[in-house]
Every structure is written in C-alpha cells, then in structure tokens.
C-alpha cells in the first residue's frame, strides 16, 4: 500500500470505498505523521481522539453503503473558525482557552458531507499577518525550507496540506491569507467570491473582506470541497443565494478560446525575476492549451494596498472592540476598576501586530481623519472594483498574475518593517477589495527550490471558469505532485 | 506626522495601555504605515461613491418569529467570572460618587 497520507481526496474516496484502507487507518496515519513533524508547528491543537471517533463512524457508514463527497476525510481547520467543544484560539493569548459553544456553518456543512476535524491550525494572531510568525503559539515553518515562513495568515493550514499532515484544510482570506501561503507552500488555495461561504463562526478580522478559503493538493479536490461548502446561510446576511454549478464536471471542460487578461500594472518593481519567469512559462502553457492572452489595464492598482490597509484596519479596530475581558476571552487579574479591566485585558491579551493594527484603524476612524482616510479608501475601493468590472465585461474571462512578488522569505527577515511585510499582499488584496474569487496554483520553483504560485482571478460567482482554467493548467503540469522532503 | 501625544490619545481611544517608551516606537511605526497609505490623497475621488459593501446588498430581513436559542449556561461557558447567571465585573461607580 502506498502511503495514504500522500493521497488526494479523490484517491481517498476510492480507497475507502474499495476497502484498501479505513478512515481510522487513514486518520491514524495522519496523527502519526503529525507527531513526527511537530517541529513544523502547523497545528495549535490536534484532535486525535475526536477524529478517530468520527473516523469510526464514517467507516460504519461506508460499510452500510453511504456515499458522501467527503466521507471519511479528516480536514485541518484554521484556528479562526469556531468548532463546537474544540478550543479555538485565533493564535491569540486573548482566546487561548476559548471553547466555542457552536460550530461555524462551514464546519457543519463539512460534517454533513462526511468530513471531520483533524486539528486546528496555526496562523497569524487574529489573521493579521503574512507569515504566521505573529502567533502566540510560535511561528510555523515552511516544509520546503524550515528556516523560512510558510506565508500567512493561514500558514498552518498551508503547511498541513503541503507536508502531508492533512489531505485538505480550511483557511480564511482577507487580503491574500489563503492564496499567498498556498503559493509559498506549493498547494492549491482558493478564495471564493465574497458571500459564497458563510462567515458565521469565522472570527472576524475585516468583515467586508473576510472569506473562508480552501487548501488542497489538486484543483479537483478544491472543487469537491467548494461544492460542499458554498451556499447561502440565513445566519450570515452577507452570504448570497446564487446558483452553484456542478464544479467537478465544470472543471473538465477545457479552456479553448478562454481569454486570460494580463494586467500591465502588475509588472511592478520588486517582483522577483524568477517568479515572473515561472508565471511567464505558465502563460505559455495556458496558450498551448487553447487560451488567448490579452493585455489589460487595472489603472488603480497602485492604490489597492493603501486602500486595503485603511479599510481592513478600520474594520479590525471596530471588530476587535468586543475583546474587553468581560464575557469571554482573557481577563487581566490586575484590574481594580472596569476601565482598567478593559485596557489591561486588551494590553495583556493582544500581541504587538494586533495592537498596531487596532491603533492605525482607530486613528483612521477618529474625528477629523475619517474623510481623509476611511471615506477616501472606500472611494478608492469603488474605483478598484470598477477596473475589474470593465476588464471582465470587455476583455477577458480570467485574469492571471503572480500570487506573491517573491517566494517564501526567511523567518524574522521582514518582521521589523510592517510596510515591507504588507507588500507581500500586493497582488492578492485587490481581489478581496473587489469581492472576486481568486486561486493560487503551483507553477514552478525558483533556483533555491522554493515554490512559485500562479494566481488566477475570476468574475464574481464564476468559480466554475476559474477552477476550469486552474485544472487545465494542473492537468498538463507536474508541479503539484512535488512533495517537500521533511 | 503624528507625535507621541497623538499616539497616547489613540491608545486611550483603543483601550490599550502603552509600555514605557512604546509611544516613541509606535509613533515611528504608525508614521511609516500612514506615510504609505497617504498616497490615496493623490487620487481624484470627486463624485466617486464610497463602497462599504461589495455586493451592494442592504437591509436583509428575516420573518419576526421566535426560535430556540443557546441555553444561558452554554452561552456563559467562556465567561471568566460568574455569580450564578450573572457576569461579575469590578466596580463601575466609585463609592464616593466620583468617576
């Protein structure tokens, strides 16, 4: 028997049905490997006992002939998504003992489709970061080079899939937090259209930008998970009732005549030559597969990052006001009165980057600065979204560019300069601002053996075309089959 | 440019305490972030509508019917200090009437 931890969900499905192995054996194999590769620090909590119990139930169901898309598949969950009875920390001291009394809708849907929680993965505190270094539980490590970051903020979820410590995982993407770590770790990472997956139970960072995303080894697995998780939820008024195509069928249709737009503004300084070369090669492959490359312009691109950081931080300062030490979360034992209880609990409970972002957000919303920062950023957002709308309505079906300007950087390399760190998200944030679906897929390696990701961006609600383009590329390349030696 | 005093004011608004000397380093960091986002001032936004929500949906209503909710005990299961069904907090109003 080949090592079951290297299988895709599609392969797991057929292995379970043909009884080559059981869900318990699969889960056990993952638990052993997780224990062995603890030094990658990608899990905050491993749910061994509950996972094995769920696996047994799945094995019973399989025996009795039940078939579900994720039946018997253990899945790693970013620790920003609430799991009933399983500690959910957001990688923060603030929530280090928080045990949610409810499941996120995405978790309920995953369970309904036969999946179960293998463990909770490491992340930047409250999803604020691009490296998974800002975690109360310590930095995660990139399995391709353990001296480097896996990207972030969903770094743990990316590492789990890349290092075969889970067949798939869930993350969240506010400005690139699924796609950028997917790119750094050589896995598939999808951020769906804003409103596709319910945010109920996704602990809020910036609510108008946050979206749950999917990590997997293959595009087909991503389609399978997307099909299970997409849909309107009455508990999230920003989730939208929209038809969902049969994604697994849709992705096989090929890309003859598909128009892929290349934004000229994305060829900026600071993008690594090797990253550009890999993306260039990927475009040639897509052309050979029948796609047509067209030059497009997204003229407001240079304002996207500034716009994003104002809006995200403003929303964060408001969202994180709920952590006051009263109803749940960390409470400082030092406080003598209520005001002190608020400020001491927050000062002791939040990490440095979180405090920095709350302060910038508070400033941007404060009297006298609201129009200059927040309102202006909201106007910039309108212009950025319009850029995409006109490109999609007149010129192309999908947009392609690098996921990140570089490959994975060294741990500690960028932590002293917040602005430098923010620049990692330059290609991913416009997608969140416009609410579009985006995916990162493996498209090569640089001379140091570090993975490069290709980002594809789709029209709103058109994950079908997006995944189809990704699948066509993946089917004619082998990058996704490479595993790190750890 | 924001100075130390402004940093202290923002900290107060954010309910965050600053450590000794932190207002200086934070002023530098905040200025570097604000310096970067300042490029938005170059943008001509005359007659551009602000976007607060990307799909433009608003006022989503549900029927006004009661449904079961989470039991109190479960809802309070993460509360740091309880007294029966009540959340315990330190004094809010000073006994001498100040504050």
Coordinates of C-alpha atoms in Angstrom, one line a residue:
Chain A
X1 CA 0.0 0.0 0.0
X2 CA 1.3 3.5 -0.9
X3 CA 1.5 5.9 2.0
X4 CA -2.1 7.0 2.5
X5 CA -1.1 10.5 3.6
X6 CA 0.0 11.4 0.1
X7 CA -3.4 10.7 -1.4
X8 CA -5.8 13.3 -2.7
X9 CA -9.4 13.4 -1.5
X10 CA -10.5 11.8 -4.8
X11 CA -8.0 8.9 -4.2
X12 CA -9.0 8.7 -0.6
X13 CA -12.7 8.3 -1.7
X14 CA -11.9 5.4 -3.9
X15 CA -9.5 3.8 -1.4
X16 CA -12.2 3.9 1.3
X17 CA -14.9 2.6 -0.9
X18 CA -12.8 -0.3 -2.2
X19 CA -11.7 -1.0 1.4
X20 CA -8.0 -0.6 0.6
X21 CA -7.9 1.2 3.9
X22 CA -10.3 2.5 6.5
X23 CA -10.9 6.1 7.6
X24 CA -9.5 5.1 11.0
X25 CA -6.3 3.8 9.4
X26 CA -6.0 7.0 7.3
X27 CA -6.6 9.2 10.4
X28 CA -4.1 7.2 12.4
X29 CA -1.5 7.6 9.7
X30 CA -2.0 11.3 9.7
X31 CA -1.8 11.5 13.5
X32 CA 1.5 9.6 13.5
X33 CA 2.9 11.9 10.8
X34 CA 1.7 15.0 12.6
X35 CA 3.5 13.8 15.8
X36 CA 6.7 13.1 13.8
X37 CA 6.7 16.5 12.1
X38 CA 5.7 18.5 15.2
X39 CA 8.6 20.9 14.6
X40 CA 6.8 22.5 11.7
X41 CA 4.4 23.8 14.3
X42 CA 1.4 23.9 12.0
X43 CA -1.2 22.6 14.4
X44 CA -2.2 24.5 17.5
X45 CA -4.4 21.6 18.6
X46 CA -4.6 18.1 17.2
X47 CA -8.0 16.4 17.8
X48 CA -6.7 12.8 17.9
X49 CA -9.5 11.3 20.0
X50 CA -12.5 13.0 18.4
X51 CA -11.0 12.5 14.9
X52 CA -10.6 8.7 15.4
X53 CA -14.2 8.5 16.8
X54 CA -15.5 10.4 13.8
X55 CA -13.4 8.1 11.5
X56 CA -15.0 5.0 13.1
X57 CA -18.5 6.4 12.5
X58 CA -17.5 7.1 8.9
X59 CA -16.2 3.6 8.5
X60 CA -19.6 2.3 9.7
X61 CA -21.4 4.5 7.2
X62 CA -19.2 3.4 4.3
X63 CA -19.8 -0.3 5.3
X64 CA -23.5 0.3 5.2
X65 CA -23.2 1.8 1.7
X66 CA -23.5 5.5 2.4
X67 CA -21.7 7.8 -0.1
X68 CA -20.8 11.4 0.6
X69 CA -18.3 13.7 -1.1
X70 CA -16.0 14.0 1.9
X71 CA -17.0 10.8 3.8
X72 CA -14.1 9.6 6.0
X73 CA -11.9 12.5 5.1
X74 CA -10.1 14.3 8.0
X75 CA -9.7 18.0 7.4
X76 CA -7.5 20.6 9.2
X77 CA -9.2 23.8 10.2
X78 CA -7.6 27.2 10.7
X79 CA -8.0 28.2 14.3
X80 CA -10.1 31.3 13.3
X81 CA -13.1 29.1 12.5
X82 CA -15.2 28.1 15.5
X83 CA -15.5 24.4 16.3
X84 CA -18.0 23.4 19.0
X85 CA -16.3 21.9 22.0
X86 CA -12.8 22.3 20.4
X87 CA -10.6 25.1 21.6
X88 CA -10.5 28.0 19.1
X89 CA -7.7 30.5 19.8
X90 CA -7.1 32.7 16.8
X91 CA -3.5 32.1 17.8
X92 CA -4.0 34.7 20.5
X93 CA -3.5 34.8 24.2
X94 CA -6.8 36.6 24.2
X95 CA -8.7 33.4 23.2
X96 CA -6.2 30.8 24.4
X97 CA -8.8 29.0 26.5
X98 CA -11.9 29.8 24.4
X99 CA -14.1 26.8 23.7
X100 CA -16.8 27.8 21.2
X101 CA -20.4 26.8 22.1
X102 CA -21.2 26.5 18.4
X103 CA -19.9 25.3 15.1
X104 CA -19.2 27.6 12.2
X105 CA -21.6 27.0 9.3
X106 CA -18.6 25.8 7.2
X107 CA -17.9 23.2 9.8
X108 CA -21.5 22.0 9.9
X109 CA -21.5 21.7 6.1
X110 CA -18.2 19.9 6.1
X111 CA -19.6 17.4 8.6
X112 CA -22.8 17.0 6.7
X113 CA -20.7 16.0 3.7
X114 CA -18.8 13.4 5.7
X115 CA -15.7 15.3 6.7
X116 CA -14.4 15.8 10.2
X117 CA -11.9 17.9 12.1
X118 CA -8.4 16.6 12.3
X119 CA -7.0 19.6 14.2
X120 CA -6.8 23.3 14.4
X121 CA -4.0 25.0 12.6
X122 CA -1.6 27.8 13.4
X123 CA -2.0 31.3 12.0
X124 CA -1.0 34.9 12.5
X125 CA -2.9 36.2 15.5
X126 CA -6.4 37.2 14.5
X127 CA -5.4 36.5 10.9
X128 CA -3.2 39.7 10.9
X129 CA 0.0 38.9 9.1
X130 CA 1.6 37.4 6.0
X131 CA 4.0 34.9 7.6
X132 CA 2.4 33.0 10.5
X133 CA 5.1 34.5 12.7
X134 CA 2.7 36.6 14.8
X135 CA 1.3 33.6 16.7
X136 CA 1.0 33.3 20.4
X137 CA 2.0 29.6 19.9
X138 CA 5.2 30.4 17.9
X139 CA 5.9 30.6 14.2
X140 CA 5.1 27.8 11.7
X141 CA 7.8 26.6 9.4
X142 CA 7.8 26.1 5.7
X143 CA 8.4 22.4 4.8
X144 CA 10.3 23.4 1.7
X145 CA 12.9 25.2 3.9
X146 CA 12.3 25.2 7.6
X147 CA 14.3 28.4 8.1
X148 CA 11.6 30.2 6.0
X149 CA 8.0 31.2 6.7
X150 CA 5.1 29.4 5.1
X151 CA 3.3 32.6 4.4
X152 CA 0.2 33.7 6.2
X153 CA -2.0 34.3 7.8
X154 CA -3.3 30.8 7.1
X155 CA 0.2 29.4 7.2
X156 CA -0.6 26.3 9.4
X157 CA -3.3 25.2 7.0
X158 CA -1.0 25.5 4.0
X159 CA 1.8 23.6 5.8
X160 CA -0.6 20.9 6.8
X161 CA -1.5 20.1 3.2
X162 CA 2.0 20.7 1.8
X163 CA 3.7 18.4 4.3
X164 CA 1.0 15.7 4.1
X165 CA -0.3 16.4 7.6
X166 CA -3.9 16.7 6.2
X167 CA -5.4 16.0 2.8
X168 CA -7.1 19.4 2.7
X169 CA -7.7 22.3 5.0
X170 CA -9.7 25.4 5.5
X171 CA -8.3 28.9 6.0
X172 CA -9.5 32.5 5.8
X173 CA -8.5 35.1 3.3
X174 CA -8.9 38.8 4.0
X175 CA -6.2 40.1 1.7
X176 CA -4.4 37.0 0.5
X177 CA -4.2 34.8 3.6
X178 CA -5.1 31.7 1.7
X179 CA -3.5 32.3 -1.7
X180 CA -0.1 33.7 -0.5
X181 CA 0.7 30.7 1.8
X182 CA -0.6 28.3 -0.9
X183 CA 1.9 29.9 -3.2
X184 CA 4.8 29.7 -0.7
X185 CA 4.0 26.0 0.1
X186 CA 3.1 24.5 -3.4
X187 CA -0.5 23.8 -2.8
X188 CA -3.8 24.9 -4.3
X189 CA -5.5 27.8 -2.4
X190 CA -8.9 29.1 -3.3
X191 CA -10.6 32.3 -2.0
X192 CA -14.2 32.2 -3.3
X193 CA -16.3 35.1 -4.2
X194 CA -17.2 37.2 -1.2
X195 CA -20.5 35.7 0.1
X196 CA -20.0 32.2 -1.3
X197 CA -19.2 30.5 2.0
X198 CA -21.0 31.6 5.2
X199 CA -18.8 33.6 7.6
X200 CA -21.0 32.5 10.5
X201 CA -18.4 31.3 13.0
X202 CA -15.5 32.8 11.2
X203 CA -14.0 35.0 13.9
X204 CA -14.0 38.5 12.3
X205 CA -10.9 40.5 11.2
X206 CA -12.3 42.8 8.5
X207 CA -15.9 41.7 7.8
X208 CA -16.3 43.3 4.3
X209 CA -13.2 41.4 3.1
X210 CA -13.1 38.1 5.1
X211 CA -13.9 34.9 3.3
X212 CA -13.3 31.3 4.2
X213 CA -11.0 29.6 1.7
X214 CA -9.8 26.1 0.8
X215 CA -6.4 24.4 0.6
X216 CA -5.9 21.2 -1.3
X217 CA -3.4 19.2 -3.3
X218 CA -5.4 19.3 -6.5
X219 CA -7.9 21.5 -8.2
X220 CA -10.4 18.6 -8.3
X221 CA -10.2 18.3 -4.5
X222 CA -10.7 22.0 -4.2
X223 CA -13.9 21.8 -6.4
X224 CA -15.2 18.9 -4.2
X225 CA -14.8 21.0 -1.1
X226 CA -16.1 24.1 -2.7
X227 CA -19.2 22.2 -3.7
X228 CA -19.7 21.1 -0.1
X229 CA -19.2 24.5 1.5
X230 CA -20.7 27.0 -0.9
X231 CA -24.2 28.3 -0.3
X232 CA -26.5 30.9 1.3
X233 CA -26.8 30.8 5.1
X234 CA -29.5 32.7 6.9
X235 CA -27.0 33.2 9.8
X236 CA -24.8 35.3 7.6
X237 CA -26.7 38.1 5.9
X238 CA -23.7 38.8 3.6
X239 CA -23.8 35.3 2.2
X240 CA -25.6 35.2 -1.1
X241 CA -28.2 32.9 -2.7
X242 CA -26.6 32.1 -6.0
X243 CA -26.7 29.1 -8.3
X244 CA -23.8 26.7 -7.8
X245 CA -22.7 24.8 -10.9
X246 CA -21.5 21.2 -10.7
X247 CA -17.9 22.2 -10.2
X248 CA -16.4 18.7 -10.6
X249 CA -17.9 18.5 -14.1
X250 CA -17.3 22.1 -14.9
X251 CA -13.5 21.9 -14.4
X252 CA -13.1 19.3 -17.0
X253 CA -14.4 21.3 -19.9
X254 CA -11.0 22.6 -21.2
X255 CA -10.1 26.2 -22.0
X256 CA -10.2 26.5 -25.8
X257 CA -10.9 30.2 -26.5
X258 CA -10.7 31.3 -22.9
X259 CA -9.5 34.9 -22.7
X260 CA -6.8 35.4 -20.0
X261 CA -6.1 39.0 -19.1
X262 CA -2.6 40.1 -18.0
X263 CA -2.7 43.4 -16.1
X264 CA 0.2 45.6 -17.2
X265 CA 0.2 47.3 -13.8
X266 CA 1.3 44.0 -12.1
X267 CA 4.7 44.1 -13.7
X268 CA 6.0 46.3 -10.9
X269 CA 9.4 46.7 -9.4
X270 CA 10.2 44.3 -6.6
X271 CA 8.8 41.2 -8.3
X272 CA 11.4 38.5 -8.4
X273 CA 12.7 37.7 -11.9
X274 CA 12.3 34.0 -11.2
X275 CA 8.7 34.4 -10.1
X276 CA 8.0 36.4 -13.3
X277 CA 9.7 33.7 -15.4
X278 CA 7.6 30.9 -13.8
X279 CA 4.4 32.9 -14.4
X280 CA 5.5 33.6 -18.0
X281 CA 6.0 29.9 -18.6
X282 CA 2.6 29.1 -17.1
X283 CA 1.0 31.6 -19.5
X284 CA 2.7 29.8 -22.4
X285 CA 1.3 26.5 -21.2
X286 CA -2.1 28.0 -21.0
X287 CA -1.8 29.4 -24.5
X288 CA -0.8 25.9 -25.8
X289 CA -4.0 24.6 -24.1
X290 CA -6.1 27.0 -26.2
X291 CA -6.3 30.1 -24.1
X292 CA -5.8 33.5 -25.6
X293 CA -3.7 36.0 -23.7
X294 CA -4.9 39.6 -23.8
X295 CA -3.2 42.7 -22.3
X296 CA -5.4 44.5 -19.9
X297 CA -5.1 47.5 -17.6
X298 CA -6.3 47.9 -14.0
X299 CA -5.3 51.5 -13.6
X300 CA -6.0 51.9 -9.9
X301 CA -3.8 49.0 -8.8
X302 CA -1.2 51.3 -7.2
X303 CA -3.8 52.4 -4.7
X304 CA -5.1 49.0 -3.7
X305 CA -2.7 48.2 -0.9
X306 CA -3.2 51.6 0.8
X307 CA -6.9 51.3 0.4
X308 CA -6.8 47.8 1.8
X309 CA -4.8 48.7 4.9
X310 CA -7.1 51.5 5.8
X311 CA -10.3 49.6 5.4
X312 CA -9.0 46.3 6.9
X313 CA -7.5 48.0 9.9
X314 CA -10.5 50.3 10.4
X315 CA -12.8 47.3 10.4
X316 CA -10.5 45.4 12.6
X317 CA -10.3 48.1 15.2
X318 CA -14.1 48.0 15.4
X319 CA -14.4 44.2 15.3
X320 CA -11.8 43.7 18.0
X321 CA -13.5 46.1 20.4
X322 CA -15.5 43.1 21.6
X323 CA -12.5 41.7 23.4
X324 CA -12.9 43.5 26.7
X325 CA -12.3 40.8 29.2
X326 CA -16.0 40.7 30.3
X327 CA -18.0 38.0 28.6
X328 CA -15.3 35.7 27.2
X329 CA -11.6 35.7 26.5
X330 CA -8.6 36.7 28.6
X331 CA -9.3 38.8 31.7
X332 CA -6.5 40.6 33.4
X333 CA -6.3 39.7 37.1
X334 CA -4.7 43.1 37.9
X335 CA -7.7 45.3 37.2
X336 CA -9.2 47.4 40.1
X337 CA -12.0 49.0 38.1
X338 CA -13.9 48.5 34.9
X339 CA -11.8 50.8 32.7
X340 CA -8.7 49.1 33.8
X341 CA -10.2 45.8 33.2
X342 CA -10.8 46.7 29.5
X343 CA -7.4 48.2 28.9
X344 CA -5.3 45.7 30.9
X345 CA -7.1 42.7 29.4
X346 CA -6.6 44.1 25.9
X347 CA -3.0 45.1 26.5
X348 CA -2.0 41.8 28.0
X349 CA -4.2 39.7 25.7
X350 CA -3.3 41.1 22.3
X351 CA 0.1 40.7 20.6
X352 CA 2.1 43.5 19.1
X353 CA 0.9 43.4 15.5
X354 CA -2.8 43.3 16.6
X355 CA -2.3 46.3 18.8
X356 CA -0.5 48.2 16.0
X357 CA -3.4 47.4 13.6
X358 CA -6.1 48.4 16.1
X359 CA -4.3 51.7 16.7
X360 CA -4.0 52.5 13.0
X361 CA -7.6 51.6 12.4
X362 CA -8.8 53.7 15.4
X363 CA -6.8 56.6 14.1
X364 CA -8.3 56.3 10.6
X365 CA -11.8 56.3 12.0
X366 CA -11.2 59.1 14.6
X367 CA -12.8 62.5 14.4
X368 CA -11.1 64.7 11.9
X369 CA -9.5 61.9 10.0
X370 CA -12.5 59.9 8.8
X371 CA -12.9 61.7 5.5
X372 CA -9.2 61.8 4.7
X373 CA -8.6 58.1 5.3
X374 CA -11.7 55.9 5.7
X375 CA -14.0 57.6 3.2
X376 CA -11.3 58.1 0.7
X377 CA -10.3 54.4 0.9
X378 CA -13.9 53.4 0.4
X379 CA -14.0 55.6 -2.8
X380 CA -10.7 54.0 -3.9
X381 CA -12.4 50.7 -3.4
X382 CA -15.1 51.7 -5.8
X383 CA -12.5 52.6 -8.5
X384 CA -10.6 49.4 -8.0
X385 CA -13.7 47.2 -8.3
X386 CA -14.7 49.2 -11.4
X387 CA -11.3 48.4 -13.0
X388 CA -12.0 44.7 -12.7
X389 CA -15.6 45.1 -13.9
X390 CA -14.6 46.8 -17.1
X391 CA -11.8 44.3 -17.8
X392 CA -14.1 41.4 -17.3
X393 CA -17.0 42.9 -19.3
X394 CA -15.0 43.9 -22.3
X395 CA -11.7 42.0 -22.5
X396 CA -11.2 38.7 -20.6
X397 CA -12.8 35.8 -18.7
X398 CA -10.0 35.3 -16.2
X399 CA -7.0 37.4 -15.0
X400 CA -3.6 35.9 -14.4
X401 CA -0.6 37.2 -12.4
X402 CA 1.9 36.1 -9.7
X403 CA 0.2 35.3 -6.4
X404 CA 3.1 37.0 -4.5
X405 CA 6.0 39.1 -5.6
X406 CA 8.6 36.7 -4.2
X407 CA 9.0 33.2 -2.9
X408 CA 9.0 32.4 0.9
X409 CA 11.2 34.7 2.9
X410 CA 13.3 33.8 6.0
X411 CA 11.7 33.8 9.4
X412 CA 12.5 37.1 11.0
X413 CA 13.5 38.7 7.8
X414 CA 10.6 41.2 7.5
X415 CA 9.3 41.4 11.0
X416 CA 11.0 44.7 11.7
X417 CA 9.3 46.6 8.9
X418 CA 5.5 46.4 8.8
X419 CA 5.2 48.2 5.5
X420 CA 7.6 45.7 3.8
X421 CA 5.5 42.9 5.2
X422 CA 2.3 44.4 3.8
X423 CA 3.8 44.5 0.3
X424 CA 3.6 40.7 0.1
X425 CA -0.1 41.1 -0.4
X426 CA 0.2 43.5 -3.4
X427 CA -1.3 41.1 -5.9
X428 CA -3.9 39.5 -3.6
X429 CA -5.6 42.4 -1.9
X430 CA -7.3 43.9 -5.0
X431 CA -9.2 40.7 -5.3
X432 CA -10.7 41.0 -1.8
X433 CA -11.5 44.7 -2.3
X434 CA -13.5 43.8 -5.4
X435 CA -15.0 40.7 -3.7
X436 CA -13.8 38.4 -6.6
X437 CA -12.8 34.7 -6.5
X438 CA -9.1 34.0 -6.8
X439 CA -7.0 30.9 -6.7
X440 CA -3.3 30.2 -6.3
X441 CA -1.9 27.1 -8.0
X442 CA 1.6 25.7 -8.1
X443 CA 3.5 26.9 -11.2
X444 CA 7.2 26.2 -10.6
X445 CA 10.2 26.6 -8.3
X446 CA 13.0 29.2 -8.0
X447 CA 16.7 28.3 -8.1
X448 CA 16.6 27.8 -4.3
X449 CA 13.9 25.1 -4.7
X450 CA 11.1 27.3 -3.3
X451 CA 7.6 27.1 -4.8
X452 CA 6.0 29.8 -7.0
X453 CA 2.3 30.3 -7.3
X454 CA 0.2 31.5 -10.2
X455 CA -2.8 33.5 -9.3
X456 CA -6.0 33.3 -11.4
X457 CA -8.8 35.8 -10.7
X458 CA -12.3 35.2 -11.9
X459 CA -15.6 37.1 -12.3
X460 CA -17.9 37.2 -9.3
X461 CA -19.7 33.9 -8.8
X462 CA -17.7 32.3 -11.6
X463 CA -15.6 29.9 -9.6
X464 CA -16.5 27.4 -12.4
X465 CA -14.4 29.1 -15.0
X466 CA -11.7 29.9 -12.5
X467 CA -11.3 26.3 -11.4
X468 CA -11.6 25.1 -15.0
X469 CA -8.6 27.2 -16.0
X470 CA -6.7 26.1 -12.9
X471 CA -7.5 22.4 -13.7
X472 CA -6.5 22.7 -17.3
X473 CA -3.1 24.0 -16.2
X474 CA -2.6 21.5 -13.5
X475 CA -3.5 18.6 -15.8
X476 CA -0.6 19.4 -18.1
X477 CA 2.0 20.1 -15.4
X478 CA 3.6 18.2 -12.6
X479 CA 4.4 21.0 -10.1
X480 CA 1.6 19.9 -7.7
X481 CA 3.0 16.4 -7.5
X482 CA 6.2 17.5 -5.9
X483 CA 6.5 16.9 -2.2
X484 CA 8.9 18.6 0.2
X485 CA 11.5 16.3 1.9
X486 CA 10.7 16.6 5.5
Chain B
X1 CA 3.1 63.1 11.0
X2 CA 1.7 62.0 14.3
X3 CA 3.7 62.5 17.5
X4 CA 3.9 60.9 20.9
X5 CA 0.9 62.7 22.3
X6 CA -1.3 61.7 19.5
X7 CA -0.2 58.0 19.9
X8 CA -1.2 58.3 23.6
X9 CA -4.6 59.6 22.6
X10 CA -5.1 56.8 20.1
X11 CA -4.1 54.3 22.7
X12 CA -6.7 55.7 25.1
X13 CA -9.4 55.5 22.4
X14 CA -8.4 51.9 21.7
X15 CA -8.4 50.9 25.4
X16 CA -4.8 49.9 25.1
X17 CA -2.0 50.8 27.6
X18 CA 1.4 51.7 26.3
X19 CA 4.6 50.5 28.0
X20 CA 7.4 52.8 28.9
X21 CA 8.9 54.3 25.7
X22 CA 6.4 52.4 23.5
X23 CA 4.8 55.6 22.3
X24 CA 8.0 56.6 20.6
X25 CA 8.5 53.4 18.7
X26 CA 4.7 53.2 17.9
X27 CA 4.8 56.8 16.6
X28 CA 7.6 55.7 14.1
X29 CA 5.7 52.6 13.0
X30 CA 2.4 54.4 12.6
X31 CA 4.0 57.2 10.7
X32 CA 5.6 54.7 8.3
X33 CA 2.2 53.0 7.8
X34 CA 0.4 56.3 7.4
X35 CA 3.1 57.6 5.1
X36 CA 2.5 54.7 2.8
X37 CA -1.3 55.0 2.8
X38 CA -1.0 58.7 2.2
X39 CA -0.7 58.0 -1.5
X40 CA -4.5 57.9 -1.5
X41 CA -4.5 61.6 -1.2
X42 CA -3.2 61.8 -4.8
X43 CA -6.3 60.0 -6.1
X44 CA -9.1 62.1 -7.6
X45 CA -12.2 60.9 -5.8
X46 CA -14.6 63.7 -6.9
X47 CA -18.1 62.3 -7.3
X48 CA -16.9 58.7 -6.6
X49 CA -19.4 56.8 -4.4
X50 CA -17.8 55.1 -1.5
X51 CA -18.1 51.2 -1.4
X52 CA -18.9 49.8 2.0
X53 CA -20.1 46.5 0.8
X54 CA -19.0 44.9 -2.4
X55 CA -22.3 43.3 -3.5
X56 CA -24.3 46.4 -2.5
X57 CA -26.9 44.4 -0.6
X58 CA -28.6 46.0 2.4
X59 CA -31.4 45.5 4.9
X60 CA -31.7 41.8 4.7
X61 CA -34.8 40.9 6.8
X62 CA -36.0 37.6 8.3
X63 CA -39.5 36.8 9.4
X64 CA -40.1 38.0 13.0
X65 CA -40.6 34.6 14.6
X66 CA -39.1 33.2 17.7
X67 CA -36.8 30.2 17.6
X68 CA -34.8 28.3 20.1
X69 CA -31.6 30.0 21.2
X70 CA -28.5 28.9 23.0
X71 CA -29.1 27.9 26.7
X72 CA -27.7 30.5 29.1
X73 CA -25.3 28.2 30.7
X74 CA -23.7 27.3 27.4
X75 CA -23.6 31.0 26.3
X76 CA -21.8 31.8 29.5
X77 CA -19.4 28.8 29.4
X78 CA -16.4 31.0 28.5
X79 CA -17.1 33.8 30.9
X80 CA -14.1 34.5 33.2
X81 CA -16.1 35.3 36.4
X82 CA -19.7 34.4 37.1
X83 CA -22.0 34.8 40.0
X84 CA -24.9 32.5 39.3
X85 CA -26.3 33.5 35.9
X86 CA -24.6 36.9 36.1
X87 CA -21.2 38.1 34.8
X88 CA -19.0 39.6 37.6
X89 CA -17.0 42.7 36.9
X90 CA -15.0 45.1 39.1
X91 CA -16.7 48.2 40.5
X92 CA -18.1 50.6 37.8
X93 CA -19.0 53.6 40.0
X94 CA -16.7 54.7 42.8
X95 CA -18.4 54.7 46.2
X96 CA -17.8 58.4 46.8
X97 CA -19.7 59.2 43.6
X98 CA -16.7 60.2 41.5
X99 CA -15.8 58.6 38.2

